[in-house]
């Protein structure tokens, strides 16, 4: 499994923490703290991706509308 960017690093850290958790001599409290930290990172990166995608979509939609309006009727941009 290859992941790139901030999501990839968060996922790989989660996997590493999960592997450490399998060894029972590993301190459980430490695992819980790390799980919280990496869980927060993972959620944040997911939210960031969603926001970026929505922002990109909005920019594209506005650009398409502007081009359409400019092509169909030059007056439509002036008198709205």
Short mmCIF file of N, CA and C in Angstrom, two decimals:
data_model
loop_
_atom_site.label_atom_id
_atom_site.label_comp_id
_atom_site.label_asym_id
_atom_site.label_seq_id
_atom_site.Cartn_x
_atom_site.Cartn_y
_atom_site.Cartn_z
N UNK A 1 0.84 -1.20 0.00
CA UNK A 1 0.00 0.00 0.00
C UNK A 1 0.87 1.24 0.00
N UNK A 2 0.74 2.03 -1.07
CA UNK A 2 1.51 3.27 -1.16
C UNK A 2 0.54 4.45 -1.03
N UNK A 3 0.87 5.36 -0.14
CA UNK A 3 0.10 6.59 0.01
C UNK A 3 1.06 7.76 -0.15
N UNK A 4 0.55 8.86 -0.71
CA UNK A 4 1.42 10.02 -0.89
C UNK A 4 0.86 11.21 -0.12
N UNK A 5 1.72 12.15 0.20
CA UNK A 5 1.29 13.38 0.86
C UNK A 5 1.02 13.20 2.34
N UNK A 6 0.35 14.19 2.95
CA UNK A 6 0.09 14.16 4.40
C UNK A 6 -0.78 12.98 4.81
N UNK A 7 -1.70 12.58 3.93
CA UNK A 7 -2.57 11.44 4.24
C UNK A 7 -1.71 10.20 4.37
N UNK A 8 -0.78 10.03 3.43
CA UNK A 8 0.08 8.86 3.43
C UNK A 8 0.87 8.74 4.71
N UNK A 9 1.47 9.84 5.15
CA UNK A 9 2.28 9.79 6.37
C UNK A 9 1.39 9.46 7.57
N UNK A 10 0.19 10.03 7.61
CA UNK A 10 -0.73 9.75 8.72
C UNK A 10 -1.13 8.28 8.72
N UNK A 11 -1.44 7.76 7.53
CA UNK A 11 -1.86 6.35 7.42
C UNK A 11 -0.72 5.44 7.83
N UNK A 12 0.49 5.74 7.35
CA UNK A 12 1.64 4.89 7.67
C UNK A 12 1.93 4.93 9.17
N UNK A 13 1.80 6.10 9.80
CA UNK A 13 2.00 6.19 11.25
C UNK A 13 0.96 5.35 11.97
N UNK A 14 -0.28 5.42 11.51
CA UNK A 14 -1.35 4.62 12.11
C UNK A 14 -1.01 3.15 12.01
N UNK A 15 -0.54 2.73 10.84
CA UNK A 15 -0.18 1.32 10.64
C UNK A 15 0.94 0.95 11.61
N UNK A 16 1.95 1.82 11.71
CA UNK A 16 3.08 1.54 12.60
C UNK A 16 2.61 1.41 14.05
N UNK A 17 1.74 2.33 14.48
CA UNK A 17 1.22 2.28 15.85
C UNK A 17 0.44 0.99 16.05
N UNK A 18 -0.35 0.61 15.02
CA UNK A 18 -1.12 -0.63 15.10
C UNK A 18 -0.21 -1.84 15.26
N UNK A 19 0.90 -1.85 14.52
CA UNK A 19 1.86 -2.96 14.61
C UNK A 19 2.48 -3.00 16.01
N UNK A 20 2.84 -1.82 16.54
CA UNK A 20 3.41 -1.76 17.89
C UNK A 20 2.40 -2.30 18.92
N UNK A 21 1.13 -2.00 18.68
CA UNK A 21 0.09 -2.40 19.63
C UNK A 21 -0.01 -3.93 19.72
N UNK A 22 0.32 -4.61 18.60
CA UNK A 22 0.24 -6.07 18.58
C UNK A 22 1.24 -6.70 19.57
N UNK A 23 2.37 -6.03 19.80
CA UNK A 23 3.33 -6.54 20.80
C UNK A 23 2.79 -6.18 22.18
N UNK A 24 2.47 -7.20 22.99
CA UNK A 24 1.77 -6.94 24.24
C UNK A 24 2.67 -6.29 25.29
N UNK A 25 4.00 -6.33 25.09
CA UNK A 25 4.88 -5.67 26.06
C UNK A 25 4.89 -4.15 25.85
N UNK A 26 4.27 -3.70 24.78
CA UNK A 26 4.19 -2.26 24.49
C UNK A 26 3.17 -1.62 25.43
N UNK A 27 3.54 -0.47 25.98
CA UNK A 27 2.69 0.19 26.98
C UNK A 27 1.35 0.63 26.37
N UNK A 28 0.26 0.20 26.97
CA UNK A 28 -1.07 0.46 26.42
C UNK A 28 -1.45 1.94 26.49
N UNK A 29 -1.05 2.61 27.57
CA UNK A 29 -1.38 4.03 27.72
C UNK A 29 -0.70 4.85 26.63
N UNK A 30 0.57 4.52 26.39
CA UNK A 30 1.34 5.18 25.33
C UNK A 30 0.61 5.01 23.99
N UNK A 31 0.13 3.79 23.74
CA UNK A 31 -0.58 3.50 22.49
C UNK A 31 -1.82 4.38 22.37
N UNK A 32 -2.57 4.51 23.49
CA UNK A 32 -3.79 5.30 23.44
C UNK A 32 -3.49 6.76 23.09
N UNK A 33 -2.43 7.31 23.70
CA UNK A 33 -2.04 8.70 23.43
C UNK A 33 -1.67 8.85 21.95
N UNK A 34 -0.84 7.93 21.45
CA UNK A 34 -0.41 8.02 20.06
C UNK A 34 -1.59 7.85 19.12
N UNK A 35 -2.50 6.95 19.47
CA UNK A 35 -3.67 6.72 18.63
C UNK A 35 -4.50 8.00 18.53
N UNK A 36 -4.66 8.70 19.65
CA UNK A 36 -5.41 9.96 19.64
C UNK A 36 -4.74 10.99 18.73
N UNK A 37 -3.41 11.10 18.88
CA UNK A 37 -2.66 12.09 18.09
C UNK A 37 -2.80 11.78 16.60
N UNK A 38 -2.51 10.51 16.23
CA UNK A 38 -2.52 10.16 14.81
C UNK A 38 -3.95 10.15 14.27
N UNK A 39 -4.92 9.81 15.11
CA UNK A 39 -6.31 9.87 14.69
C UNK A 39 -6.70 11.29 14.34
N UNK A 40 -6.25 12.24 15.16
CA UNK A 40 -6.54 13.65 14.89
C UNK A 40 -5.88 14.09 13.59
N UNK A 41 -4.63 13.67 13.38
CA UNK A 41 -3.92 14.03 12.14
C UNK A 41 -4.67 13.47 10.94
N UNK A 42 -5.09 12.20 11.04
CA UNK A 42 -5.80 11.55 9.94
C UNK A 42 -7.10 12.27 9.61
N UNK A 43 -7.88 12.60 10.66
CA UNK A 43 -9.14 13.30 10.44
C UNK A 43 -8.89 14.67 9.82
N UNK A 44 -7.86 15.37 10.32
CA UNK A 44 -7.57 16.71 9.81
C UNK A 44 -7.22 16.66 8.34
N UNK A 45 -6.37 15.69 7.95
CA UNK A 45 -5.95 15.61 6.55
C UNK A 45 -7.14 15.27 5.66
N UNK A 46 -8.05 14.44 6.16
CA UNK A 46 -9.25 14.09 5.39
C UNK A 46 -10.11 15.34 5.19
N UNK A 47 -10.31 16.11 6.26
CA UNK A 47 -11.10 17.34 6.18
C UNK A 47 -10.45 18.32 5.21
N UNK A 48 -9.11 18.43 5.29
CA UNK A 48 -8.38 19.35 4.41
C UNK A 48 -8.58 18.97 2.95
N UNK A 49 -8.56 17.67 2.66
CA UNK A 49 -8.75 17.20 1.29
C UNK A 49 -10.16 17.54 0.80
N UNK A 50 -11.16 17.32 1.67
CA UNK A 50 -12.55 17.60 1.29
C UNK A 50 -12.73 19.09 1.02
N UNK A 51 -12.17 19.94 1.90
CA UNK A 51 -12.28 21.39 1.72
C UNK A 51 -11.60 21.82 0.42
N UNK A 52 -10.41 21.27 0.17
CA UNK A 52 -9.68 21.62 -1.06
C UNK A 52 -10.47 21.21 -2.29
N UNK A 53 -11.07 20.02 -2.25
CA UNK A 53 -11.85 19.53 -3.39
C UNK A 53 -13.07 20.42 -3.63
N UNK A 54 -13.77 20.79 -2.55
CA UNK A 54 -14.94 21.66 -2.68
C UNK A 54 -14.54 23.03 -3.21
N UNK A 55 -13.42 23.55 -2.71
CA UNK A 55 -12.93 24.85 -3.17
C UNK A 55 -12.60 24.82 -4.65
N UNK A 56 -11.92 23.76 -5.07
CA UNK A 56 -11.55 23.60 -6.48
C UNK A 56 -12.81 23.50 -7.33
N UNK A 57 -13.79 22.72 -6.86
CA UNK A 57 -15.04 22.55 -7.58
C UNK A 57 -15.76 23.89 -7.74
N UNK A 58 -15.78 24.69 -6.67
CA UNK A 58 -16.44 26.00 -6.70
C UNK A 58 -15.76 26.92 -7.71
N UNK A 59 -14.43 26.92 -7.71
CA UNK A 59 -13.66 27.76 -8.64
C UNK A 59 -13.97 27.36 -10.08
N UNK A 60 -13.99 26.05 -10.33
CA UNK A 60 -14.27 25.56 -11.69
C UNK A 60 -15.69 25.94 -12.10
N UNK A 61 -16.65 25.78 -11.18
CA UNK A 61 -18.05 26.10 -11.49
C UNK A 61 -18.20 27.57 -11.83
N UNK A 62 -17.57 28.44 -11.06
CA UNK A 62 -17.65 29.89 -11.31
C UNK A 62 -17.02 30.22 -12.66
N UNK A 63 -15.88 29.59 -12.95
CA UNK A 63 -15.20 29.83 -14.23
C UNK A 63 -16.10 29.41 -15.39
N UNK A 64 -16.74 28.25 -15.27
CA UNK A 64 -17.63 27.76 -16.34
C UNK A 64 -18.80 28.72 -16.53
N UNK A 65 -19.41 29.16 -15.43
CA UNK A 65 -20.54 30.09 -15.52
C UNK A 65 -20.12 31.38 -16.20
N UNK A 66 -18.96 31.89 -15.82
CA UNK A 66 -18.47 33.16 -16.38
C UNK A 66 -18.24 33.01 -17.88
N UNK A 67 -17.60 31.92 -18.28
CA UNK A 67 -17.33 31.69 -19.70
C UNK A 67 -18.63 31.55 -20.46
N UNK A 68 -19.58 30.81 -19.91
CA UNK A 68 -20.88 30.61 -20.56
C UNK A 68 -21.60 31.94 -20.74
N UNK A 69 -21.62 32.73 -19.68
CA UNK A 69 -22.31 34.02 -19.73
C UNK A 69 -21.64 34.92 -20.76
N UNK A 70 -20.33 34.91 -20.79
CA UNK A 70 -19.59 35.76 -21.73
C UNK A 70 -19.83 35.31 -23.16
N UNK A 71 -19.96 34.00 -23.37
CA UNK A 71 -20.16 33.48 -24.73
C UNK A 71 -21.58 33.71 -25.22
N UNK A 72 -22.58 33.49 -24.38
CA UNK A 72 -23.97 33.56 -24.83
C UNK A 72 -24.38 35.00 -25.07
N UNK A 73 -24.13 35.88 -24.10
CA UNK A 73 -24.62 37.24 -24.21
C UNK A 73 -23.67 38.19 -23.48
N UNK A 74 -22.93 39.00 -24.22
CA UNK A 74 -21.98 39.93 -23.59
C UNK A 74 -22.65 40.89 -22.62
N UNK A 75 -23.96 41.17 -22.83
CA UNK A 75 -24.66 42.12 -21.97
C UNK A 75 -24.93 41.53 -20.58
N UNK A 76 -24.99 40.20 -20.50
CA UNK A 76 -25.45 39.56 -19.25
C UNK A 76 -24.51 39.85 -18.08
N UNK A 77 -23.23 40.08 -18.37
CA UNK A 77 -22.29 40.38 -17.29
C UNK A 77 -22.48 41.81 -16.79
N UNK A 78 -22.87 42.72 -17.71
CA UNK A 78 -23.02 44.12 -17.31
C UNK A 78 -24.32 44.34 -16.53
N UNK A 79 -25.43 43.89 -17.09
CA UNK A 79 -26.73 44.14 -16.46
C UNK A 79 -27.21 42.86 -15.80
N UNK A 80 -26.92 42.71 -14.51
CA UNK A 80 -27.33 41.49 -13.82
C UNK A 80 -28.31 41.85 -12.72
#
